Amino acid sequence: MDCGPTCIRMISKFYGKSFDGAYLRELTSLRGDGATMGGLVDAAENIGFGTLVLSSDYKTLAEQIPLPCIAHWRQRHYVVVYEATATKVVVADPGHGLITYSRQDFLKGWIPEKNANEDSEGILLLFETTPAFFSQEDNQISSKSVKGFLAPYFRPYQRHIWQLFLGLFLASLLQLGLPFLTQEIVDTGINTRNLNFVTLVLVAQLVLFISQSGLSVIRNWILLHVTSRINLRMLSDFLMKLMNLPISFFESKSTGDIMQRIQDHNRVQAFLSATTLDVLFSTVTLTIFGAILYYFNPQLFLVFIIGSALYMAWVLLFMKKRAKIDYQYFDQSSGNQSSTIQLINGMQEIKLNGSEKRRRWEWEAIQARLFKLNMASLSLSQSQNEGGRVINEVKNILISYIAARSVINGELTLGAMLSVQYIIGQMNVPVNNFIAFIRSYQDAKLSLERLAEIHNKTNEENVDELLISELPEDKTIKVSGLNFRYGSSTSALVLNNINFQIPQGKVTAIVGASGSGKTTLLKLLLKYHDLTDGKIEIGNGNLKNLSYNFWRKQCGVVMQEGYIFADSVARNISESDENGGVNRKKLAHSVHVANIGDFVEELPNGYNTRIGSSGMGISGGQKQRILIARAVYKDPEYIFFDEATSALDANNEAVIMRNLEAFFKGKTVVVVAHRLSTVKNADQIIVLDKGSIIEKGTHVALVQSKGYYYSLVKNQLELGS
């Protein structure tokens, strides 16, 4: 999904500039189905490139096209072409790195036609640098900002951190005596056959071991206390951040992507709780035992340092490849999450359409890709681990040889040699801990970068913005010169030059064929998106200057895709109650208006019956009535209904519409609907077609004019021919 922005990032780097991936994704107006070519053009020109999109055959690409450029790959992907010759093409695939294709293999991916030949054409995006590009400042997220991400979470626990350091210091002091006690057992106790001395030293070692174990238990409890609370605070902050992001953000991210980022917190917690303390303790241990080893024999110390440095260098060689696999695994895991959720939620449709095999094959294809990544990760880990183990064992054997030779030559006592072996064993553990820390740090860093991408996004409502939290006296909504498009500036307008008013205290209906822009217009009135052009005013005040939270508190909304929570009927209806309680009087009124009382009374536990994904299933009509009751319970100034009665039978709809007429009195109402029975009593009707207003008026006036509206209602057989 991020391949387009990643390609622009690679080309920018080729010309010496580094841009943050999240920034480029924002510039490309990335949506759930990925970036469009128009979005890539917008992003590239925004950072100072001149661009040209063209169709080209292979000969032109190889001989005339300036490289690097972006090629549209397999009609759903983008790659960067770095080199094209008569026989081969070198591309950078965001998912797989540098790949060299033969001419024929490249043509199969670049040109969508089944029988592609040398004269067939594929799509290219060409780049040319301008002075504006070189004047841009790099906006790559610095490692400092990622490291600093954790600092605020640790500040409240400074006392606990000092306790951890005190424990480390005491444990280190206890460790200091162990090598010398080992030496004394052999050189003094055994050589002089003094059993009492040996017993005394062993008792001393036992006391030191028990003391170390006690300190370790205390340290681990303190660390668990701190890291658990930090992780809970981080996860809570992440969810708070998600709730503060604009609704448009969730239209550009899949459920699996967001779920994977939530799971990234587990890797951060594992890093904080396991490896962080280990590496601190290992640093102290390595320093103390390194000094003791140097005291016994500087040559042994030098061999250990060189061997350990080679071991760590070997491990570090694989880190870049490991990071690449991690990114690929994140993308595939996001797809796997979304696919699994889709399978579960869509099981009814799958069974009704007999598409079990098709959906299972799609799921298995994702599992196959995950398996390949797991195999690549395992292969990498084996190369990393086994190579490191060979280096480590060679180092240990060499140290043992030098120590044994020193004993034979009289340079070391036998007790000192055993102490050296003990020291080497103790020093190998910190080295392995450092290796584990490097891997865990890389995992946590990648996770923190993904989390920081969310935290760095602009909130829907910033605290430093002076937004108004008060409605003007004149509550009429005025829409002037409104244009809107999804995605990039090259995308077609969804709404074009919309001008109309929604009078205060009146009912305005918006009708039109499917895809005419009705729901989009409603979403703009609810501040889902920023307008491309024009303005929406309430009285004489611009809706843009009104607080998002305040405005939505004034609105009772039923959308087509309204959501029923896994909760009781009462709590679903009272969703707008900020205190989480239920006002029984308001609940009874909203249930009456939505004509849902009989349904609730038949439920096993009445209002306390759980519905939604973890409770009792409900029909589409019952769902819509609960959503209507939710809007009525809120008792707002403005009402916005988007096909709110489309799933209701005629009798229920008639009762609810009568009840709503009384409820609508004094409120400003906007109703989007296809059914004539829902809109015919509106004070005004706005008729949309292909994103433009083509008619306005009352039902009677529009029918008499026999225009587009007349054809809509006539097709419903509500009027005779």
XYZ file of C-alpha atoms in Angstrom, residues 155 166 173 194 204 237 330 335 337 375 388 397 442 462 478 493 527-528 556 565 609 615 626-627 692 716 719 721:
28
model
C 10.159 10.475 34.350
C 21.356 0.617 43.543
C 30.025 -5.688 44.456
C 42.760 -27.489 54.280
C 30.862 -17.642 51.417
C -1.912 7.392 24.837
C 4.532 -5.951 9.201
C -3.018 -7.866 5.439
C -5.223 -9.327 10.211
C 11.732 -18.907 6.354
C 28.564 -15.851 15.737
C 39.312 -22.230 22.710
C 16.145 -2.818 16.478
C -5.373 21.084 18.079
C -25.145 28.087 4.100
C -14.482 16.330 -8.341
C -16.543 17.951 9.169
C -15.229 14.537 8.098
C -27.661 13.635 15.953
C -21.338 -1.880 19.900
C -29.621 -7.622 26.712
C -24.137 -10.726 21.920
C -31.510 1.469 17.488
C -29.399 4.004 15.560
C -23.951 18.877 -8.946
C -40.701 4.198 -7.571
C -46.982 8.355 -9.053
C -47.548 7.279 -15.480
